[in-house]
């Protein structure tokens, strides 16, 4: 009698090490700007970051952190602002961050086209 050994699924092992699987999921959908910035930083070294971002853009995710970017109403925003009128220096920083986000989105799109990696919905 022989015993068949199941092949290890490396995808399960990979998913267990993703930041969005290791930390509290509410962090990626917080209303607190500082917590969203923390979630963005945790996405920094994720091997699925580009695919996650691409999938979120394709799905027009309504909110949350996806692929290291903050989504609000289906669009990427540079950072979540607290309620009230923004300070002038915050508005200037938002303009710079918006340009940086657009550049990263363009870079991710070109990388995505080359690798054709997709996230399952």
mmCIF file with all atom_site columns, C-alpha atoms in Angstrom:
data_model
loop_
_atom_site.group_PDB
_atom_site.id
_atom_site.type_symbol
_atom_site.label_atom_id
_atom_site.label_alt_id
_atom_site.label_comp_id
_atom_site.label_asym_id
_atom_site.label_entity_id
_atom_site.label_seq_id
_atom_site.pdbx_PDB_ins_code
_atom_site.Cartn_x
_atom_site.Cartn_y
_atom_site.Cartn_z
_atom_site.occupancy
_atom_site.B_iso_or_equiv
_atom_site.pdbx_formal_charge
_atom_site.auth_seq_id
_atom_site.auth_comp_id
_atom_site.auth_asym_id
_atom_site.auth_atom_id
_atom_site.pdbx_PDB_model_num
ATOM 1   C CA . UNK A 1 1   ? 0.000   0.000  0.000   1.00 0.00 ? 1   UNK A CA 1
ATOM 2   C CA . UNK A 1 2   ? 1.452   3.380  -0.978  1.00 0.00 ? 2   UNK A CA 1
ATOM 3   C CA . UNK A 1 3   ? 0.585   6.749  0.435   1.00 0.00 ? 3   UNK A CA 1
ATOM 4   C CA . UNK A 1 4   ? 0.143   9.615  -1.977  1.00 0.00 ? 4   UNK A CA 1
ATOM 5   C CA . UNK A 1 5   ? 1.484   12.895 -0.726  1.00 0.00 ? 5   UNK A CA 1
ATOM 6   C CA . UNK A 1 6   ? -0.392  16.045 -1.613  1.00 0.00 ? 6   UNK A CA 1
ATOM 7   C CA . UNK A 1 7   ? 1.548   18.648 -3.534  1.00 0.00 ? 7   UNK A CA 1
ATOM 8   C CA . UNK A 1 8   ? 2.123   21.771 -1.464  1.00 0.00 ? 8   UNK A CA 1
ATOM 9   C CA . UNK A 1 9   ? 0.241   24.767 -2.762  1.00 0.00 ? 9   UNK A CA 1
ATOM 10  C CA . UNK A 1 10  ? 2.771   27.615 -2.763  1.00 0.00 ? 10  UNK A CA 1
ATOM 11  C CA . UNK A 1 11  ? -0.018  30.142 -3.384  1.00 0.00 ? 11  UNK A CA 1
ATOM 12  C CA . UNK A 1 12  ? -1.453  29.393 0.060   1.00 0.00 ? 12  UNK A CA 1
ATOM 13  C CA . UNK A 1 13  ? 1.985   29.924 1.588   1.00 0.00 ? 13  UNK A CA 1
ATOM 14  C CA . UNK A 1 14  ? 2.433   33.195 -0.340  1.00 0.00 ? 14  UNK A CA 1
ATOM 15  C CA . UNK A 1 15  ? -0.999  34.497 0.653   1.00 0.00 ? 15  UNK A CA 1
ATOM 16  C CA . UNK A 1 16  ? -0.290  33.825 4.319   1.00 0.00 ? 16  UNK A CA 1
ATOM 17  C CA . UNK A 1 17  ? 2.718   36.158 4.116   1.00 0.00 ? 17  UNK A CA 1
ATOM 18  C CA . UNK A 1 18  ? 0.930   39.070 2.432   1.00 0.00 ? 18  UNK A CA 1
ATOM 19  C CA . UNK A 1 19  ? 0.584   42.145 4.658   1.00 0.00 ? 19  UNK A CA 1
ATOM 20  C CA . UNK A 1 20  ? -3.168  42.358 4.041   1.00 0.00 ? 20  UNK A CA 1
ATOM 21  C CA . UNK A 1 21  ? -3.484  38.780 5.342   1.00 0.00 ? 21  UNK A CA 1
ATOM 22  C CA . UNK A 1 22  ? -1.133  39.174 8.331   1.00 0.00 ? 22  UNK A CA 1
ATOM 23  C CA . UNK A 1 23  ? -2.563  42.398 9.795   1.00 0.00 ? 23  UNK A CA 1
ATOM 24  C CA . UNK A 1 24  ? -6.064  43.497 10.755  1.00 0.00 ? 24  UNK A CA 1
ATOM 25  C CA . UNK A 1 25  ? -8.103  43.849 7.519   1.00 0.00 ? 25  UNK A CA 1
ATOM 26  C CA . UNK A 1 26  ? -9.870  46.917 8.937   1.00 0.00 ? 26  UNK A CA 1
ATOM 27  C CA . UNK A 1 27  ? -6.579  48.796 8.641   1.00 0.00 ? 27  UNK A CA 1
ATOM 28  C CA . UNK A 1 28  ? -6.937  48.826 4.832   1.00 0.00 ? 28  UNK A CA 1
ATOM 29  C CA . UNK A 1 29  ? -10.449 50.295 5.090   1.00 0.00 ? 29  UNK A CA 1
ATOM 30  C CA . UNK A 1 30  ? -9.995  52.744 7.958   1.00 0.00 ? 30  UNK A CA 1
ATOM 31  C CA . UNK A 1 31  ? -11.468 56.243 8.134   1.00 0.00 ? 31  UNK A CA 1
ATOM 32  C CA . UNK A 1 32  ? -8.346  57.513 9.922   1.00 0.00 ? 32  UNK A CA 1
ATOM 33  C CA . UNK A 1 33  ? -5.790  59.008 7.492   1.00 0.00 ? 33  UNK A CA 1
ATOM 34  C CA . UNK A 1 34  ? -2.808  57.885 9.605   1.00 0.00 ? 34  UNK A CA 1
ATOM 35  C CA . UNK A 1 35  ? -4.003  54.269 9.564   1.00 0.00 ? 35  UNK A CA 1
ATOM 36  C CA . UNK A 1 36  ? -4.427  54.378 5.775   1.00 0.00 ? 36  UNK A CA 1
ATOM 37  C CA . UNK A 1 37  ? -0.870  55.700 5.433   1.00 0.00 ? 37  UNK A CA 1
ATOM 38  C CA . UNK A 1 38  ? 0.316   52.780 7.587   1.00 0.00 ? 38  UNK A CA 1
ATOM 39  C CA . UNK A 1 39  ? -1.546  50.330 5.336   1.00 0.00 ? 39  UNK A CA 1
ATOM 40  C CA . UNK A 1 40  ? 0.038   51.952 2.259   1.00 0.00 ? 40  UNK A CA 1
ATOM 41  C CA . UNK A 1 41  ? 3.495   51.540 3.781   1.00 0.00 ? 41  UNK A CA 1
ATOM 42  C CA . UNK A 1 42  ? 2.838   47.867 4.590   1.00 0.00 ? 42  UNK A CA 1
ATOM 43  C CA . UNK A 1 43  ? 2.020   47.268 0.902   1.00 0.00 ? 43  UNK A CA 1
ATOM 44  C CA . UNK A 1 44  ? 5.465   48.549 -0.098  1.00 0.00 ? 44  UNK A CA 1
ATOM 45  C CA . UNK A 1 45  ? 7.270   45.198 -0.320  1.00 0.00 ? 45  UNK A CA 1
ATOM 46  C CA . UNK A 1 46  ? 4.276   43.067 -1.300  1.00 0.00 ? 46  UNK A CA 1
ATOM 47  C CA . UNK A 1 47  ? 5.021   40.826 -4.301  1.00 0.00 ? 47  UNK A CA 1
ATOM 48  C CA . UNK A 1 48  ? 1.434   41.236 -5.551  1.00 0.00 ? 48  UNK A CA 1
ATOM 49  C CA . UNK A 1 49  ? 1.340   45.021 -5.264  1.00 0.00 ? 49  UNK A CA 1
ATOM 50  C CA . UNK A 1 50  ? 1.193   45.780 -9.010  1.00 0.00 ? 50  UNK A CA 1
ATOM 51  C CA . UNK A 1 51  ? -1.419  43.101 -9.675  1.00 0.00 ? 51  UNK A CA 1
ATOM 52  C CA . UNK A 1 52  ? -3.494  44.244 -6.685  1.00 0.00 ? 52  UNK A CA 1
ATOM 53  C CA . UNK A 1 53  ? -3.413  47.862 -7.862  1.00 0.00 ? 53  UNK A CA 1
ATOM 54  C CA . UNK A 1 54  ? -4.258  46.894 -11.434 1.00 0.00 ? 54  UNK A CA 1
ATOM 55  C CA . UNK A 1 55  ? -7.198  44.790 -10.302 1.00 0.00 ? 55  UNK A CA 1
ATOM 56  C CA . UNK A 1 56  ? -8.503  47.566 -8.069  1.00 0.00 ? 56  UNK A CA 1
ATOM 57  C CA . UNK A 1 57  ? -8.311  50.079 -10.926 1.00 0.00 ? 57  UNK A CA 1
ATOM 58  C CA . UNK A 1 58  ? -10.110 47.648 -13.245 1.00 0.00 ? 58  UNK A CA 1
ATOM 59  C CA . UNK A 1 59  ? -12.850 47.088 -10.650 1.00 0.00 ? 59  UNK A CA 1
ATOM 60  C CA . UNK A 1 60  ? -12.998 50.802 -9.700  1.00 0.00 ? 60  UNK A CA 1
ATOM 61  C CA . UNK A 1 61  ? -12.813 49.851 -6.018  1.00 0.00 ? 61  UNK A CA 1
ATOM 62  C CA . UNK A 1 62  ? -14.998 52.269 -4.055  1.00 0.00 ? 62  UNK A CA 1
ATOM 63  C CA . UNK A 1 63  ? -12.645 52.692 -1.098  1.00 0.00 ? 63  UNK A CA 1
ATOM 64  C CA . UNK A 1 64  ? -9.704  51.278 0.825   1.00 0.00 ? 64  UNK A CA 1
ATOM 65  C CA . UNK A 1 65  ? -6.006  50.695 0.245   1.00 0.00 ? 65  UNK A CA 1
ATOM 66  C CA . UNK A 1 66  ? -5.241  48.517 -2.782  1.00 0.00 ? 66  UNK A CA 1
ATOM 67  C CA . UNK A 1 67  ? -1.759  47.957 -4.157  1.00 0.00 ? 67  UNK A CA 1
ATOM 68  C CA . UNK A 1 68  ? -0.301  50.621 -1.890  1.00 0.00 ? 68  UNK A CA 1
ATOM 69  C CA . UNK A 1 69  ? -2.694  53.347 -3.045  1.00 0.00 ? 69  UNK A CA 1
ATOM 70  C CA . UNK A 1 70  ? -5.776  54.850 -1.414  1.00 0.00 ? 70  UNK A CA 1
ATOM 71  C CA . UNK A 1 71  ? -9.028  54.541 -3.341  1.00 0.00 ? 71  UNK A CA 1
ATOM 72  C CA . UNK A 1 72  ? -11.986 56.795 -2.731  1.00 0.00 ? 72  UNK A CA 1
ATOM 73  C CA . UNK A 1 73  ? -15.128 56.654 -4.879  1.00 0.00 ? 73  UNK A CA 1
ATOM 74  C CA . UNK A 1 74  ? -13.350 54.444 -7.427  1.00 0.00 ? 74  UNK A CA 1
ATOM 75  C CA . UNK A 1 75  ? -10.367 56.745 -7.960  1.00 0.00 ? 75  UNK A CA 1
ATOM 76  C CA . UNK A 1 76  ? -6.841  56.808 -6.564  1.00 0.00 ? 76  UNK A CA 1
ATOM 77  C CA . UNK A 1 77  ? -6.237  59.712 -4.188  1.00 0.00 ? 77  UNK A CA 1
ATOM 78  C CA . UNK A 1 78  ? -2.799  60.811 -2.938  1.00 0.00 ? 78  UNK A CA 1
ATOM 79  C CA . UNK A 1 79  ? -3.868  60.767 0.700   1.00 0.00 ? 79  UNK A CA 1
ATOM 80  C CA . UNK A 1 80  ? -7.042  60.818 2.734   1.00 0.00 ? 80  UNK A CA 1
ATOM 81  C CA . UNK A 1 81  ? -7.728  64.253 4.086   1.00 0.00 ? 81  UNK A CA 1
ATOM 82  C CA . UNK A 1 82  ? -9.450  64.862 7.386   1.00 0.00 ? 82  UNK A CA 1
ATOM 83  C CA . UNK A 1 83  ? -12.714 66.786 7.356   1.00 0.00 ? 83  UNK A CA 1
ATOM 84  C CA . UNK A 1 84  ? -12.665 70.545 6.946   1.00 0.00 ? 84  UNK A CA 1
ATOM 85  C CA . UNK A 1 85  ? -10.856 72.966 4.715   1.00 0.00 ? 85  UNK A CA 1
ATOM 86  C CA . UNK A 1 86  ? -7.289  71.927 3.849   1.00 0.00 ? 86  UNK A CA 1
ATOM 87  C CA . UNK A 1 87  ? -4.346  74.136 4.726   1.00 0.00 ? 87  UNK A CA 1
ATOM 88  C CA . UNK A 1 88  ? -2.486  75.758 1.824   1.00 0.00 ? 88  UNK A CA 1
ATOM 89  C CA . UNK A 1 89  ? 0.623   73.649 2.378   1.00 0.00 ? 89  UNK A CA 1
ATOM 90  C CA . UNK A 1 90  ? -1.546  70.502 2.450   1.00 0.00 ? 90  UNK A CA 1
ATOM 91  C CA . UNK A 1 91  ? -3.128  71.472 -0.862  1.00 0.00 ? 91  UNK A CA 1
ATOM 92  C CA . UNK A 1 92  ? 0.324   71.992 -2.399  1.00 0.00 ? 92  UNK A CA 1
ATOM 93  C CA . UNK A 1 93  ? 1.524   68.637 -1.037  1.00 0.00 ? 93  UNK A CA 1
ATOM 94  C CA . UNK A 1 94  ? -1.626  66.964 -2.411  1.00 0.00 ? 94  UNK A CA 1
ATOM 95  C CA . UNK A 1 95  ? -0.833  68.343 -5.872  1.00 0.00 ? 95  UNK A CA 1
ATOM 96  C CA . UNK A 1 96  ? 2.695   66.880 -5.667  1.00 0.00 ? 96  UNK A CA 1
ATOM 97  C CA . UNK A 1 97  ? 1.384   63.553 -4.395  1.00 0.00 ? 97  UNK A CA 1
ATOM 98  C CA . UNK A 1 98  ? -1.255  63.447 -7.138  1.00 0.00 ? 98  UNK A CA 1
ATOM 99  C CA . UNK A 1 99  ? 1.498   63.831 -9.755  1.00 0.00 ? 99  UNK A CA 1
ATOM 100 C CA . UNK A 1 100 ? 3.531   61.085 -8.065  1.00 0.00 ? 100 UNK A CA 1
ATOM 101 C CA . UNK A 1 101 ? 0.497   58.750 -7.932  1.00 0.00 ? 101 UNK A CA 1
ATOM 102 C CA . UNK A 1 102 ? -0.215  59.326 -11.625 1.00 0.00 ? 102 UNK A CA 1
ATOM 103 C CA . UNK A 1 103 ? 3.418   58.553 -12.494 1.00 0.00 ? 103 UNK A CA 1
ATOM 104 C CA . UNK A 1 104 ? 3.331   55.356 -10.405 1.00 0.00 ? 104 UNK A CA 1
ATOM 105 C CA . UNK A 1 105 ? 0.025   54.333 -11.994 1.00 0.00 ? 105 UNK A CA 1
ATOM 106 C CA . UNK A 1 106 ? 1.519   54.811 -15.468 1.00 0.00 ? 106 UNK A CA 1
ATOM 107 C CA . UNK A 1 107 ? 4.608   52.804 -14.469 1.00 0.00 ? 107 UNK A CA 1
ATOM 108 C CA . UNK A 1 108 ? 2.444   50.029 -13.023 1.00 0.00 ? 108 UNK A CA 1
ATOM 109 C CA . UNK A 1 109 ? 0.326   49.922 -16.170 1.00 0.00 ? 109 UNK A CA 1
ATOM 110 C CA . UNK A 1 110 ? 3.404   49.481 -18.363 1.00 0.00 ? 110 UNK A CA 1
ATOM 111 C CA . UNK A 1 111 ? 4.794   46.801 -16.016 1.00 0.00 ? 111 UNK A CA 1
ATOM 112 C CA . UNK A 1 112 ? 1.397   45.123 -15.949 1.00 0.00 ? 112 UNK A CA 1
ATOM 113 C CA . UNK A 1 113 ? 1.231   45.053 -19.730 1.00 0.00 ? 113 UNK A CA 1
ATOM 114 C CA . UNK A 1 114 ? 4.618   43.335 -19.860 1.00 0.00 ? 114 UNK A CA 1
ATOM 115 C CA . UNK A 1 115 ? 3.852   40.646 -17.304 1.00 0.00 ? 115 UNK A CA 1
ATOM 116 C CA . UNK A 1 116 ? 0.093   40.198 -17.876 1.00 0.00 ? 116 UNK A CA 1
ATOM 117 C CA . UNK A 1 117 ? -0.445  39.340 -14.194 1.00 0.00 ? 117 UNK A CA 1
ATOM 118 C CA . UNK A 1 118 ? -4.074  39.537 -13.071 1.00 0.00 ? 118 UNK A CA 1
ATOM 119 C CA . UNK A 1 119 ? -5.701  39.236 -9.673  1.00 0.00 ? 119 UNK A CA 1
ATOM 120 C CA . UNK A 1 120 ? -8.694  36.983 -9.290  1.00 0.00 ? 120 UNK A CA 1
ATOM 121 C CA . UNK A 1 121 ? -11.801 38.883 -8.248  1.00 0.00 ? 121 UNK A CA 1
#
